Every structure is written in structure tokens, then in C-alpha cells.
XYZ file of N, CA and C in Angstrom:
792
model
N -1.462 7.150 -16.328
C -1.673 7.319 -14.891
C -2.913 6.534 -14.479
N -2.766 5.697 -13.446
C -3.885 4.885 -13.006
C -4.816 5.670 -12.117
N -5.933 5.058 -11.693
C -6.876 5.714 -10.816
C -6.274 5.927 -9.452
N -6.753 6.902 -8.719
C -6.210 7.169 -7.387
C -6.646 6.108 -6.408
N -5.966 6.053 -5.260
C -6.207 5.000 -4.286
C -7.658 4.959 -3.826
N -8.325 6.116 -3.709
C -9.689 6.106 -3.203
C -10.663 5.448 -4.174
N -10.285 5.363 -5.452
C -11.150 4.722 -6.427
C -10.798 3.238 -6.608
N -9.763 2.791 -5.928
C -9.320 1.403 -6.081
C -9.823 0.588 -4.901
N -10.901 -0.164 -5.101
C -11.437 -0.958 -4.006
C -11.358 -2.451 -4.267
N -10.779 -2.838 -5.395
C -10.511 -4.245 -5.663
C -9.052 -4.364 -6.081
N -8.467 -5.514 -5.813
C -7.050 -5.674 -6.146
C -6.789 -7.015 -6.813
N -5.712 -7.039 -7.583
C -5.316 -8.237 -8.322
C -3.810 -8.418 -8.247
N -3.384 -9.660 -8.285
C -1.966 -9.995 -8.349
C -1.734 -10.728 -9.660
N -0.774 -10.261 -10.435
C -0.485 -10.841 -11.757
C 0.950 -11.350 -11.762
N 1.143 -12.638 -12.009
C 2.491 -13.191 -12.110
C 2.960 -13.129 -13.563
N 4.278 -13.215 -13.746
C 4.827 -13.112 -15.092
C 4.496 -11.773 -15.706
N 4.555 -10.705 -14.888
C 4.027 -9.401 -15.295
C 5.072 -8.447 -15.843
N 6.328 -8.855 -15.928
C 7.379 -7.926 -16.358
C 7.271 -7.545 -17.831
N 6.620 -8.372 -18.630
C 6.514 -8.084 -20.054
C 5.403 -8.873 -20.700
N 5.244 -8.710 -21.994
C 4.307 -9.505 -22.773
C 2.875 -9.447 -22.280
N 2.235 -10.609 -22.239
C 0.830 -10.695 -21.847
C 0.619 -10.232 -20.417
N 1.508 -10.623 -19.501
C 1.347 -10.248 -18.104
C 1.346 -8.749 -17.900
N 2.247 -8.061 -18.582
C 2.301 -6.606 -18.466
C 1.029 -5.974 -19.023
N 0.551 -6.478 -20.144
C -0.676 -5.943 -20.737
C -1.868 -6.155 -19.811
N -1.919 -7.302 -19.148
C -2.994 -7.580 -18.197
C -2.942 -6.595 -17.032
N -1.743 -6.388 -16.497
C -1.593 -5.459 -15.375
C -2.060 -4.059 -15.757
N -1.654 -3.588 -16.917
C -2.050 -2.247 -17.368
C -3.559 -2.146 -17.515
N -4.178 -3.178 -18.073
C -5.629 -3.146 -18.277
C -6.367 -3.145 -16.940
N -5.912 -3.959 -16.001
C -6.596 -4.025 -14.710
C -6.476 -2.717 -13.941
N -5.316 -2.078 -14.015
C -5.181 -0.765 -13.384
C -6.133 0.227 -14.038
N -6.218 0.191 -15.358
C -7.132 1.079 -16.075
C -8.580 0.835 -15.674
N -8.884 -0.412 -15.284
C -10.241 -0.767 -14.867
C -10.498 -0.472 -13.397
N -9.501 0.086 -12.695
C -9.705 0.494 -11.315
C -9.168 -0.429 -10.254
N -8.423 -1.449 -10.640
C -7.839 -2.364 -9.671
C -6.528 -1.812 -9.120
N -6.245 -2.122 -7.862
C -4.892 -2.026 -7.366
C -4.202 -3.306 -7.793
N -3.017 -3.218 -8.356
C -2.394 -4.399 -8.967
C -0.962 -4.602 -8.494
N -0.665 -5.833 -8.075
C 0.713 -6.229 -7.818
C 1.250 -6.903 -9.064
N 2.405 -6.445 -9.531
C 3.063 -7.048 -10.690
C 4.229 -7.882 -10.167
N 4.186 -9.170 -10.431
C 5.150 -10.098 -9.856
C 5.917 -10.838 -10.936
N 7.214 -11.004 -10.695
C 8.042 -11.748 -11.645
C 9.343 -12.125 -10.942
N 10.238 -12.763 -11.679
C 11.513 -13.231 -11.128
C 12.438 -12.070 -10.758
N 13.419 -12.356 -9.926
C 14.389 -11.341 -9.489
C 15.092 -10.692 -10.675
N 15.308 -11.458 -11.726
C 15.992 -10.935 -12.902
C 15.188 -9.842 -13.608
N 13.924 -9.712 -13.266
C 13.055 -8.714 -13.893
C 12.787 -7.519 -12.982
N 13.571 -7.384 -11.908
C 13.310 -6.332 -10.922
C 13.247 -4.943 -11.542
N 14.186 -4.626 -12.411
C 14.211 -3.309 -13.034
C 12.986 -3.053 -13.886
N 12.554 -4.062 -14.627
C 11.365 -3.921 -15.470
C 10.115 -3.711 -14.629
N 10.044 -4.411 -13.498
C 8.887 -4.267 -12.623
C 8.826 -2.874 -12.010
N 9.964 -2.368 -11.586
C 10.004 -1.028 -11.002
C 9.551 0.017 -12.017
N 10.017 -0.123 -13.249
C 9.619 0.815 -14.301
C 8.126 0.700 -14.595
N 7.606 -0.517 -14.553
C 6.185 -0.726 -14.818
C 5.336 -0.072 -13.738
N 5.727 -0.244 -12.478
C 4.983 0.371 -11.378
C 4.953 1.888 -11.542
N 6.086 2.460 -11.892
C 6.148 3.914 -12.092
C 5.217 4.353 -13.215
N 5.188 3.574 -14.297
C 4.339 3.934 -15.438
C 2.857 3.777 -15.125
N 2.541 2.907 -14.174
C 1.146 2.663 -13.816
C 0.596 3.697 -12.836
N 1.479 4.469 -12.217
C 1.012 5.492 -11.287
C 1.593 5.412 -9.905
N 2.547 4.496 -9.692
C 3.218 4.438 -8.407
C 2.517 3.564 -7.381
N 2.996 3.591 -6.133
C 2.539 2.673 -5.091
C 1.082 2.801 -4.679
N 0.420 3.904 -5.013
C -1.004 3.999 -4.685
C -1.826 2.963 -5.438
N -1.384 2.609 -6.632
C -2.166 1.688 -7.458
C -1.400 0.442 -7.880
N -0.097 0.410 -7.680
C 0.689 -0.739 -8.144
C 1.827 -1.058 -7.180
N 2.165 -2.334 -7.116
C 3.231 -2.820 -6.242
C 4.050 -3.841 -7.003
N 5.374 -3.726 -6.956
C 6.219 -4.718 -7.615
C 6.663 -5.766 -6.602
N 6.579 -7.030 -7.000
C 6.919 -8.151 -6.142
C 7.838 -9.112 -6.880
N 8.856 -9.611 -6.183
C 9.742 -10.618 -6.749
C 9.257 -11.983 -6.282
N 9.031 -12.876 -7.232
C 8.453 -14.173 -6.894
C 8.962 -15.247 -7.844
N 9.142 -16.433 -7.303
C 9.429 -17.635 -8.086
C 8.234 -18.550 -7.902
N 7.385 -18.664 -8.911
C 6.137 -19.412 -8.753
C 6.361 -20.901 -8.522
N 7.549 -21.399 -8.804
C 7.814 -22.825 -8.555
C 7.988 -23.117 -7.069
N 8.114 -22.070 -6.260
C 8.324 -22.222 -4.818
C 7.081 -21.741 -4.069
N 6.430 -22.644 -3.365
C 5.193 -22.296 -2.665
C 5.402 -21.166 -1.665
N 6.508 -21.201 -0.947
C 6.766 -20.171 0.062
C 6.932 -18.798 -0.579
N 7.516 -18.751 -1.765
C 7.702 -17.483 -2.468
C 6.351 -16.891 -2.872
N 5.453 -17.739 -3.359
C 4.122 -17.264 -3.752
C 3.334 -16.826 -2.522
N 3.440 -17.587 -1.458
C 2.738 -17.236 -0.223
C 3.203 -15.883 0.307
N 4.503 -15.644 0.222
C 5.051 -14.367 0.678
C 4.557 -13.222 -0.207
N 4.460 -13.474 -1.516
C 3.974 -12.443 -2.437
C 2.524 -12.090 -2.138
N 1.702 -13.095 -1.887
C 0.303 -12.843 -1.541
C 0.217 -12.048 -0.240
N 1.054 -12.419 0.741
C 1.064 -11.696 2.002
C 1.443 -10.236 1.828
N 2.436 -9.987 0.983
C 2.868 -8.609 0.725
C 1.773 -7.832 -0.001
N 1.118 -8.487 -0.925
C 0.023 -7.836 -1.649
C -1.094 -7.440 -0.693
N -1.488 -8.361 0.149
C -2.579 -8.103 1.099
C -2.174 -7.002 2.081
N -0.905 -7.027 2.510
C -0.439 -5.982 3.400
C -0.504 -4.603 2.765
N -0.319 -4.539 1.462
C -0.318 -3.253 0.747
C -1.724 -2.793 0.380
N -2.546 -3.736 -0.123
C -3.865 -3.361 -0.635
C -5.026 -3.716 0.300
N -4.757 -4.487 1.350
C -5.799 -4.816 2.308
C -6.606 -6.054 1.982
N -6.337 -6.694 0.871
C -7.054 -7.902 0.484
C -6.625 -8.334 -0.899
N -7.243 -9.411 -1.385
C -6.943 -9.925 -2.722
C -8.228 -10.427 -3.354
N -8.568 -9.868 -4.502
C -9.802 -10.248 -5.184
C -9.578 -11.100 -6.429
N -8.450 -10.887 -7.091
C -8.176 -11.598 -8.353
C -6.728 -12.067 -8.370
N -6.540 -13.336 -8.653
C -5.197 -13.886 -8.883
C -5.100 -14.279 -10.348
N -4.149 -13.672 -11.063
C -3.902 -14.035 -12.459
C -2.582 -14.800 -12.506
N -2.678 -16.116 -12.617
C -1.496 -16.986 -12.657
C -1.011 -17.053 -14.099
N -0.270 -16.036 -14.483
C 0.121 -15.859 -15.887
C 1.516 -16.401 -16.210
N 2.394 -16.518 -15.217
C 3.778 -16.917 -15.476
C 3.840 -18.269 -16.185
N 4.706 -18.358 -17.192
C 4.846 -19.613 -17.917
C 6.017 -19.583 -18.874
N 6.349 -20.733 -19.405
C 7.426 -20.830 -20.390
C 7.075 -21.904 -21.403
N 7.776 -21.861 -22.532
C 7.538 -22.831 -23.605
C 8.848 -23.479 -24.026
N 8.820 -24.778 -24.219
C 9.961 -25.535 -24.738
C 9.561 -26.107 -26.087
N 10.355 -25.851 -27.101
C 10.089 -26.391 -28.435
C 11.123 -27.468 -28.725
N 10.694 -28.715 -28.719
C 11.612 -29.837 -28.959
C 10.821 -31.079 -29.340
N 11.280 -31.847 -30.333
C 10.609 -33.086 -30.709
C 10.659 -34.103 -29.562
N 9.789 -35.073 -29.622
C 9.685 -36.105 -28.592
C 11.023 -36.738 -28.250
N 11.813 -37.098 -29.267
C 13.054 -37.837 -29.028
C 14.206 -36.932 -28.600
N 13.974 -35.624 -28.552
C 15.043 -34.706 -28.157
C 14.798 -34.001 -26.835
N 13.548 -33.941 -26.411
C 13.272 -33.231 -25.166
C 13.913 -33.967 -23.998
N 14.540 -33.204 -23.111
C 15.246 -33.796 -21.983
C 14.353 -33.833 -20.749
N 14.737 -34.700 -19.813
C 13.996 -34.787 -18.549
C 14.024 -33.445 -17.817
N 15.141 -32.735 -17.926
C 15.266 -31.429 -17.267
C 14.306 -30.417 -17.887
N 14.228 -30.403 -19.221
C 13.301 -29.495 -19.898
C 11.852 -29.806 -19.530
N 11.546 -31.090 -19.527
C 10.182 -31.509 -19.196
C 9.822 -31.070 -17.775
N 10.718 -31.339 -16.822
C 10.423 -31.011 -15.429
C 10.306 -29.516 -15.199
N 11.183 -28.736 -15.851
C 11.120 -27.287 -15.698
C 9.796 -26.746 -16.229
N 9.336 -27.293 -17.350
C 8.061 -26.873 -17.927
C 6.915 -27.157 -16.963
N 6.913 -28.350 -16.370
C 5.856 -28.706 -15.430
C 5.943 -27.875 -14.149
N 7.157 -27.614 -13.698
C 7.329 -26.835 -12.465
C 6.776 -25.431 -12.608
N 7.084 -24.780 -13.727
C 6.630 -23.399 -13.922
C 5.161 -23.348 -14.332
N 4.801 -24.104 -15.353
C 3.474 -23.972 -15.949
C 2.354 -24.623 -15.146
N 2.659 -25.697 -14.436
C 1.616 -26.406 -13.688
C 1.745 -26.146 -12.190
N 2.904 -26.466 -11.644
C 3.089 -26.249 -10.215
C 2.960 -24.768 -9.873
N 3.446 -23.915 -10.760
C 3.343 -22.474 -10.523
C 1.900 -22.021 -10.402
N 1.032 -22.519 -11.277
C -0.389 -22.176 -11.206
C -1.000 -22.747 -9.937
N -0.638 -23.986 -9.599
C -1.132 -24.608 -8.367
C -0.807 -23.751 -7.150
N 0.440 -23.302 -7.054
C 0.840 -22.480 -5.912
C 0.056 -21.172 -5.855
N -0.147 -20.559 -7.017
C -0.919 -19.309 -7.063
C -2.360 -19.551 -6.631
N -2.958 -20.614 -7.131
C -4.337 -20.943 -6.763
C -4.444 -21.206 -5.262
N -3.500 -21.978 -4.721
C -3.575 -22.330 -3.306
C -3.445 -21.107 -2.405
N -2.435 -20.294 -2.641
C -2.212 -19.127 -1.785
C -3.358 -18.131 -1.887
N -3.820 -17.894 -3.104
C -4.923 -16.954 -3.289
C -6.203 -17.479 -2.645
N -6.454 -18.768 -2.793
C -7.672 -19.358 -2.230
C -7.709 -19.229 -0.721
N -6.589 -19.502 -0.065
C -6.552 -19.362 1.393
C -6.948 -17.947 1.808
N -6.409 -16.962 1.112
C -6.720 -15.570 1.433
C -8.177 -15.237 1.129
N -8.670 -15.692 -0.012
C -10.046 -15.371 -0.404
C -11.059 -16.008 0.525
N -10.813 -17.228 0.960
C -11.733 -17.879 1.904
C -11.728 -17.128 3.232
N -10.562 -16.716 3.680
C -10.460 -15.944 4.921
C -11.247 -14.639 4.825
N -11.153 -13.988 3.674
C -11.868 -12.722 3.481
C -13.376 -12.922 3.459
N -13.803 -14.049 2.862
C -15.223 -14.373 2.836
C -16.054 -13.586 1.855
N -15.437 -13.031 0.817
C -16.200 -12.262 -0.156
C -16.026 -12.790 -1.585
N -15.606 -14.037 -1.700
C -15.413 -14.631 -3.014
C -14.131 -14.165 -3.667
N -14.013 -14.407 -4.958
C -12.806 -13.998 -5.668
C -12.721 -14.652 -7.027
N -11.642 -14.342 -7.739
C -11.432 -14.875 -9.079
C -10.025 -15.462 -9.194
N -9.946 -16.707 -9.607
C -8.679 -17.330 -9.979
C -8.683 -17.441 -11.497
N -7.657 -16.888 -12.124
C -7.578 -16.874 -13.587
C -6.203 -17.399 -13.989
N -6.178 -18.491 -14.724
C -4.914 -19.130 -15.082
C -4.588 -19.021 -16.559
N -3.307 -19.104 -16.855
C -2.841 -19.054 -18.244
C -2.832 -20.454 -18.839
N -3.680 -20.669 -19.826
C -3.641 -21.905 -20.604
C -3.072 -21.548 -21.975
N -3.645 -22.071 -23.039
C -3.129 -21.846 -24.384
C -3.997 -22.627 -25.359
N -3.899 -22.281 -26.651
C -4.524 -23.149 -27.642
C -3.930 -24.553 -27.535
N -2.694 -24.637 -27.007
C -2.043 -25.929 -26.805
C -2.685 -26.731 -25.688
N -3.607 -26.110 -24.932
C -4.378 -26.834 -23.919
C -5.599 -27.504 -24.528
N -5.818 -27.259 -25.822
C -6.967 -27.816 -26.536
C -6.548 -28.726 -27.687
N -5.410 -28.378 -28.309
C -4.861 -29.189 -29.393
C -3.344 -29.169 -29.304
N -2.757 -30.342 -29.317
C -1.303 -30.413 -29.283
C -0.695 -29.975 -30.606
N 0.548 -29.514 -30.554
C 1.253 -29.111 -31.757
C 2.575 -29.831 -31.881
N 3.125 -29.899 -33.070
C 4.405 -30.571 -33.297
C 5.500 -29.906 -32.467
N 6.322 -30.733 -31.855
C 7.456 -30.295 -31.035
C 7.015 -29.491 -29.818
N 5.771 -29.659 -29.403
C 5.235 -28.930 -28.244
C 4.681 -29.887 -27.186
N 5.225 -31.097 -27.098
C 4.647 -32.092 -26.197
C 4.682 -31.656 -24.741
N 5.799 -31.113 -24.280
C 5.893 -30.682 -22.878
C 4.973 -29.506 -22.616
N 5.023 -28.526 -23.480
C 4.198 -27.326 -23.308
C 2.714 -27.684 -23.335
N 2.324 -28.483 -24.320
C 0.924 -28.854 -24.449
C 0.455 -29.671 -23.250
N 1.282 -30.616 -22.795
C 0.916 -31.416 -21.623
C 0.709 -30.520 -20.405
N 1.573 -29.521 -20.253
C 1.455 -28.638 -19.094
C 0.189 -27.797 -19.162
N -0.174 -27.343 -20.348
C -1.351 -26.488 -20.477
C -2.650 -27.294 -20.402
N -2.650 -28.529 -20.902
C -3.799 -29.408 -20.672
C -3.988 -29.611 -19.177
N -2.892 -29.749 -18.443
C -2.965 -29.946 -16.989
C -3.574 -28.736 -16.298
N -3.177 -27.545 -16.721
C -3.745 -26.322 -16.129
C -5.247 -26.262 -16.365
N -5.652 -26.599 -17.555
C -7.074 -26.565 -17.890
C -7.862 -27.570 -17.052
N -7.330 -28.793 -16.928
C -8.008 -29.814 -16.132
C -8.043 -29.458 -14.655
N -6.912 -28.969 -14.132
C -6.851 -28.557 -12.732
C -7.877 -27.469 -12.459
N -7.984 -26.508 -13.366
C -8.900 -25.386 -13.164
C -10.358 -25.842 -13.171
N -10.697 -26.819 -14.008
C -12.059 -27.340 -14.011
C -12.389 -28.014 -12.681
N -11.422 -28.748 -12.134
C -11.639 -29.423 -10.853
C -11.763 -28.423 -9.712
N -10.842 -27.457 -9.691
C -10.839 -26.464 -8.620
C -12.095 -25.602 -8.668
N -12.601 -25.327 -9.863
C -13.823 -24.538 -9.994
C -14.976 -25.192 -9.252
N -15.046 -26.518 -9.301
C -16.110 -27.239 -8.602
C -15.918 -27.177 -7.083
N -14.685 -27.269 -6.651
C -14.404 -27.234 -5.214
C -14.705 -25.878 -4.593
N -14.390 -24.815 -5.314
C -14.445 -23.479 -4.726
C -15.746 -22.733 -4.978
N -16.659 -23.336 -5.723
C -17.919 -22.656 -6.029
C -18.679 -22.280 -4.755
N -18.605 -23.109 -3.749
C -19.336 -22.816 -2.504
C -18.801 -21.570 -1.805
N -17.583 -21.190 -2.139
C -16.992 -19.975 -1.570
C -17.153 -18.770 -2.484
N -17.898 -18.950 -3.578
C -18.103 -17.885 -4.568
C -16.777 -17.438 -5.193
N -15.875 -18.396 -5.339
C -14.603 -18.165 -6.030
C -14.706 -18.841 -7.389
N -14.613 -18.065 -8.452
C -14.667 -18.637 -9.787
C -13.251 -18.931 -10.280
N -13.144 -19.931 -11.144
C -11.844 -20.366 -11.665
C -11.970 -20.559 -13.167
N -11.230 -19.773 -13.917
C -11.272 -19.863 -15.377
C -9.867 -19.701 -15.947
N -9.697 -20.107 -17.202
C -8.407 -19.931 -17.863
C -8.616 -19.246 -19.209
N -7.571 -18.575 -19.661
C -7.563 -17.961 -20.986
C -6.559 -18.710 -21.847
N -6.931 -18.922 -23.107
C -6.127 -19.740 -24.012
C -5.733 -18.938 -25.247
N -4.604 -18.220 -25.186
C -4.160 -17.436 -26.348
C -3.660 -18.326 -27.475
N -3.581 -17.724 -28.666
C -3.024 -18.405 -29.826
C -1.605 -17.935 -30.083
N -1.351 -17.438 -31.282
C -0.012 -16.990 -31.668
C 0.111 -15.502 -31.325
N 0.723 -15.222 -30.201
C 0.802 -13.854 -29.694
C 2.189 -13.276 -29.985
N 2.231 -12.039 -30.415
C 3.501 -11.395 -30.699
C 4.171 -11.002 -29.385
N 4.867 -11.966 -28.776
C 5.570 -11.775 -27.506
C 6.947 -12.419 -27.612
N 7.845 -12.126 -26.659
C 9.159 -12.782 -26.654
C 9.082 -14.302 -26.627
N 8.063 -14.866 -25.938
C 7.952 -16.323 -25.894
C 7.718 -16.888 -27.287
N 6.804 -16.265 -28.056
C 6.536 -16.764 -29.397
C 7.694 -16.476 -30.341
N 8.416 -15.403 -30.095
C 9.605 -15.135 -30.898
C 10.644 -16.228 -30.685
N 10.707 -16.738 -29.444
C 11.612 -17.845 -29.154
C 11.194 -19.125 -29.856
N 9.888 -19.380 -29.874
C 9.378 -20.555 -30.585
C 9.687 -20.437 -32.070
N 9.473 -19.251 -32.620
C 9.767 -19.006 -34.030
C 11.244 -19.245 -34.333
N 12.123 -18.748 -33.445
C 13.563 -18.894 -33.661
C 13.971 -20.360 -33.682
N 13.406 -21.146 -32.765
C 13.752 -22.564 -32.708
C 13.214 -23.317 -33.921
N 11.981 -23.022 -34.310
C 11.400 -23.679 -35.480
C 12.151 -23.287 -36.758
N 12.550 -22.017 -36.848
C 13.298 -21.552 -38.025
C 14.652 -22.236 -38.114
N 15.288 -22.395 -36.962
C 16.597 -23.070 -36.928
C 16.477 -24.512 -37.412
N 15.447 -25.197 -36.953
C 15.280 -26.600 -37.298
C 14.900 -26.786 -38.771
N 14.156 -25.845 -39.305
C 13.671 -25.981 -40.673
C 14.529 -25.237 -41.690
N 15.497 -24.480 -41.208
C 16.371 -23.746 -42.110
C 15.683 -22.587 -42.808
N 14.706 -21.996 -42.129
C 13.983 -20.863 -42.705
C 14.459 -19.560 -42.074
N 14.070 -18.448 -42.649
C 14.476 -17.153 -42.126
C 13.800 -16.849 -40.800
N 14.531 -16.172 -39.933
C 13.995 -15.786 -38.645
C 12.743 -14.927 -38.853
N 11.683 -15.297 -38.176
C 10.420 -14.571 -38.295
C 9.460 -15.164 -39.296
N 9.988 -16.017 -40.188
C 9.129 -16.555 -41.249
C 8.110 -17.564 -40.721
N 8.472 -18.323 -39.683
C 7.553 -19.324 -39.149
C 6.335 -18.661 -38.514
N 6.582 -17.624 -37.699
C 5.478 -16.927 -37.050
C 4.635 -16.185 -38.082
N 5.297 -15.578 -39.046
C 4.569 -14.866 -40.092
C 3.703 -15.822 -40.906
N 4.214 -17.036 -41.135
C 3.465 -18.015 -41.896
C 2.193 -18.459 -41.209
N 2.175 -18.351 -39.884
C 0.989 -18.759 -39.142
C -0.186 -17.816 -39.374
N 0.119 -16.583 -39.780
C -0.944 -15.617 -40.030
C -1.908 -16.131 -41.097
N -1.388 -16.918 -42.031
C -2.225 -17.456 -43.112
C -3.354 -18.330 -42.565
N -3.141 -18.919 -41.389
C -4.166 -19.772 -40.795
C -5.049 -19.063 -39.790
N -4.924 -17.739 -39.704
C -5.731 -16.953 -38.766
C -6.741 -16.131 -39.554
N -8.026 -16.459 -39.486
C -9.022 -15.743 -40.274
C -9.016 -14.229 -40.083
N -8.692 -13.748 -38.880
C -8.669 -12.302 -38.664
C -7.448 -11.636 -39.286
N -6.527 -12.445 -39.812
C -5.468 -11.925 -40.660
C -4.319 -11.197 -39.987
N -4.104 -11.411 -38.703
C -2.975 -10.767 -38.024
C -2.567 -11.590 -36.826
N -1.341 -11.354 -36.349
C -0.900 -11.968 -35.112
C -1.671 -11.365 -33.949
N -1.822 -12.154 -32.913
C -2.486 -11.697 -31.697
C -1.568 -10.744 -30.928
N -2.172 -9.754 -30.282
C -1.428 -8.823 -29.447
C -1.706 -9.108 -27.971
N -0.762 -8.790 -27.082
C -1.011 -8.984 -25.651
C -2.286 -8.303 -25.178
N -2.635 -7.160 -25.776
C -3.855 -6.460 -25.369
C -5.115 -7.241 -25.728
N -5.041 -8.092 -26.751
C -6.185 -8.937 -27.092
C -6.488 -9.902 -25.949
N -5.442 -10.418 -25.344
C -5.594 -11.345 -24.218
C -6.015 -10.587 -22.965
N -5.426 -9.423 -22.758
C -5.723 -8.634 -21.557
C -7.203 -8.285 -21.468
N -7.825 -8.038 -22.601
C -9.247 -7.719 -22.598
C -10.093 -8.876 -22.093
N -9.716 -10.090 -22.460
C -10.449 -11.272 -22.004
C -10.255 -11.475 -20.505
N -9.027 -11.304 -20.029
C -8.759 -11.450 -18.605
C -9.526 -10.390 -17.811
N -9.557 -9.168 -18.341
C -10.306 -8.099 -17.678
C -11.782 -8.467 -17.563
N -12.328 -9.096 -18.600
C -13.719 -9.545 -18.547
C -13.907 -10.591 -17.456
N -13.004 -11.572 -17.397
C -13.120 -12.631 -16.386
C -12.998 -12.081 -14.974
N -12.302 -10.952 -14.824
C -12.148 -10.324 -13.513
C -13.296 -9.385 -13.173
N -14.170 -9.135 -14.125
C -15.223 -8.136 -13.961
C -16.489 -8.726 -13.360
N -17.397 -7.871 -12.871
C -18.683 -8.349 -12.360
C -19.501 -9.088 -13.409
N -19.311 -8.742 -14.675
C -20.071 -9.374 -15.757
C -19.780 -10.878 -15.886
N -18.630 -11.323 -15.360
C -18.252 -12.740 -15.473
C -18.532 -13.521 -14.191
N -19.370 -12.996 -13.322
C -19.611 -13.618 -12.021
C -20.206 -15.024 -12.115
N -20.901 -15.325 -13.216
C -21.564 -16.622 -13.347
C -20.813 -17.559 -14.303
N -19.558 -17.247 -14.561
C -18.731 -18.086 -15.432
C -17.652 -18.743 -14.588
N -17.575 -20.063 -14.602
C -16.520 -20.754 -13.873
C -16.225 -22.106 -14.526
N -14.983 -22.531 -14.412
C -14.547 -23.799 -14.988
C -14.360 -23.763 -16.489
N -14.244 -22.572 -17.059
C -14.194 -22.441 -18.509
C -12.808 -22.030 -19.013
N -12.568 -22.335 -20.277
C -11.370 -21.874 -20.976
C -11.825 -21.037 -22.159
N -11.483 -19.754 -22.142
C -11.856 -18.873 -23.243
C -10.695 -18.818 -24.235
N -10.945 -19.311 -25.436
C -9.918 -19.373 -26.464
C -9.865 -18.027 -27.198
N -8.653 -17.472 -27.290
C -8.457 -16.167 -27.926
C -7.403 -16.357 -29.018
N -7.831 -16.697 -30.238
C -6.844 -17.022 -31.264
C -7.180 -16.522 -32.661
N -8.148 -15.627 -32.755
C -8.460 -15.045 -34.058
C -9.204 -15.965 -35.005
N -9.746 -17.078 -34.478
C -10.520 -17.984 -35.323
C -9.711 -19.055 -36.030
N -8.556 -19.451 -35.433
C -7.703 -20.467 -36.057
C -8.430 -21.778 -36.282
N -9.320 -22.131 -35.357
C -10.179 -23.287 -35.507
C -11.371 -23.104 -34.576
N -12.365 -23.929 -34.753
C -13.589 -23.782 -33.985
C -13.946 -25.088 -33.299
N -14.419 -24.986 -32.055
C -14.785 -26.192 -31.301
C -16.288 -26.402 -31.356
């Protein structure tokens, strides 16, 4: 059960919130006292409704159907959020997808879909949230989903890595533009997270290499000094920090959350 409405004086909108990392972020932010809109595609409507109920109902949570590739859809979601909570303090542009395919096999359609969701989707979230935050005049937080792939490319991940490098670069630029409005812009870069997206990557890699399902993801644990796969809650804690007062002087940064796979 989340905090009651009288204790909720800040609000956040989280895209890609029906499951995985997005759902964990939404739960953590509600626990931290935020009113939270959980947004995802129409196909996730049932999951969103169940999530809102589990979070404590409409006093603290709102379910929104959104396609981040469409600017008008994101704008409408922000409008609905503001109408429900009275403002918007944090935008978590979490929605994303991954395509696993070698250079000579990736199709133009796969490439474009990856860019539309992972890059254009973040752009739309940043734009709509920024307009609202500037109007409010009290600053705000833009938090985008990057990845370890935004720092180092991986085999058969050219589209995904290119999209996440773009998010990281865009966020650094936007952070400079919006500093005068006291709007900070940061990204979180997860590693190998036990989510449906990574299970899909594992399935594709296993198919190509002729290995057992699950063996590819399990094998990655050997390269993680902390000795386990990442959990969505590991990422949610970092996002909660970026949304907190303690992170007020951090902007333009990418916080890598990968259990020590490598060091920069």
C-alpha cells in the first residue's frame, strides 16, 4: 500500500512500466512518496490496471496507455498525469526494446523500430515533460534509460547499442540546455538484468550458438564480480536516487549499474 494522497506532493511518470525495470521503478517511487503514472502500450492495459491496484489505487497511481514513438500520445499522457496529480516533477523515459542480430542480418525495419522506440521515444518524453516543467517553474528531473551498451558495444547489438549511445549523447546535450530551468537530465545504464528483454536476448543468442536456453545469460554471471544477475530493484534504487533531493546537483551523467562488469 502506497502513501496516502496528502503525503504525496511530488509526482513522476514512468514509461514502459507494465513489467521489468519500469514496474520496479514505479513501485520504488510510490514507496518514496511520489504519485506515479504507470504508462505502457495498449497491449499492457490489464497489467497496468493490476499494478495500480497493487500500488494503492488512484490516490497514488494512475495507469496510462501510451505509444512513445508518437509525440501526440506522449503529450496526451503528460496532460492526463498533470490533470490527475496537479503537476509533473519527474519523467522516467524507461520504455525500450532490444534487437539481437549481426550486422549483415539486421533489417532496415528492425533498425528503424529500435531507433523509434529507444531514441525518438525518449526525445518525446523529454520534450513533453520539459514543456510542463518550464511552465510550472519549479525545476524537475528527466531520467532516461540507457544501458551498458551506451558505453561499450556488444556483438550482434549494433542497433541497440547505437540507440543507447544516442540517448546518452542527447541527455548530455539537453542537460546543458535545461540547467537554467533547474531541470536535471541523467540516464541509468543497467547491465544484465533478469527481465523478459534479457530473456529474449538469451533466447536469440542460444538459438544462434546452439546452446541451452538460459545458458547464455547464466554464463554472463562469470563476468560479474558481484556474482549474480542484476535485478530490476537494483536499477530502481538508482533511479530513486536520481529523483531524490540528494541528486539535485547531478546532471548530464550516466550511472552504470552492472555489478562491476568493467570499470571506466
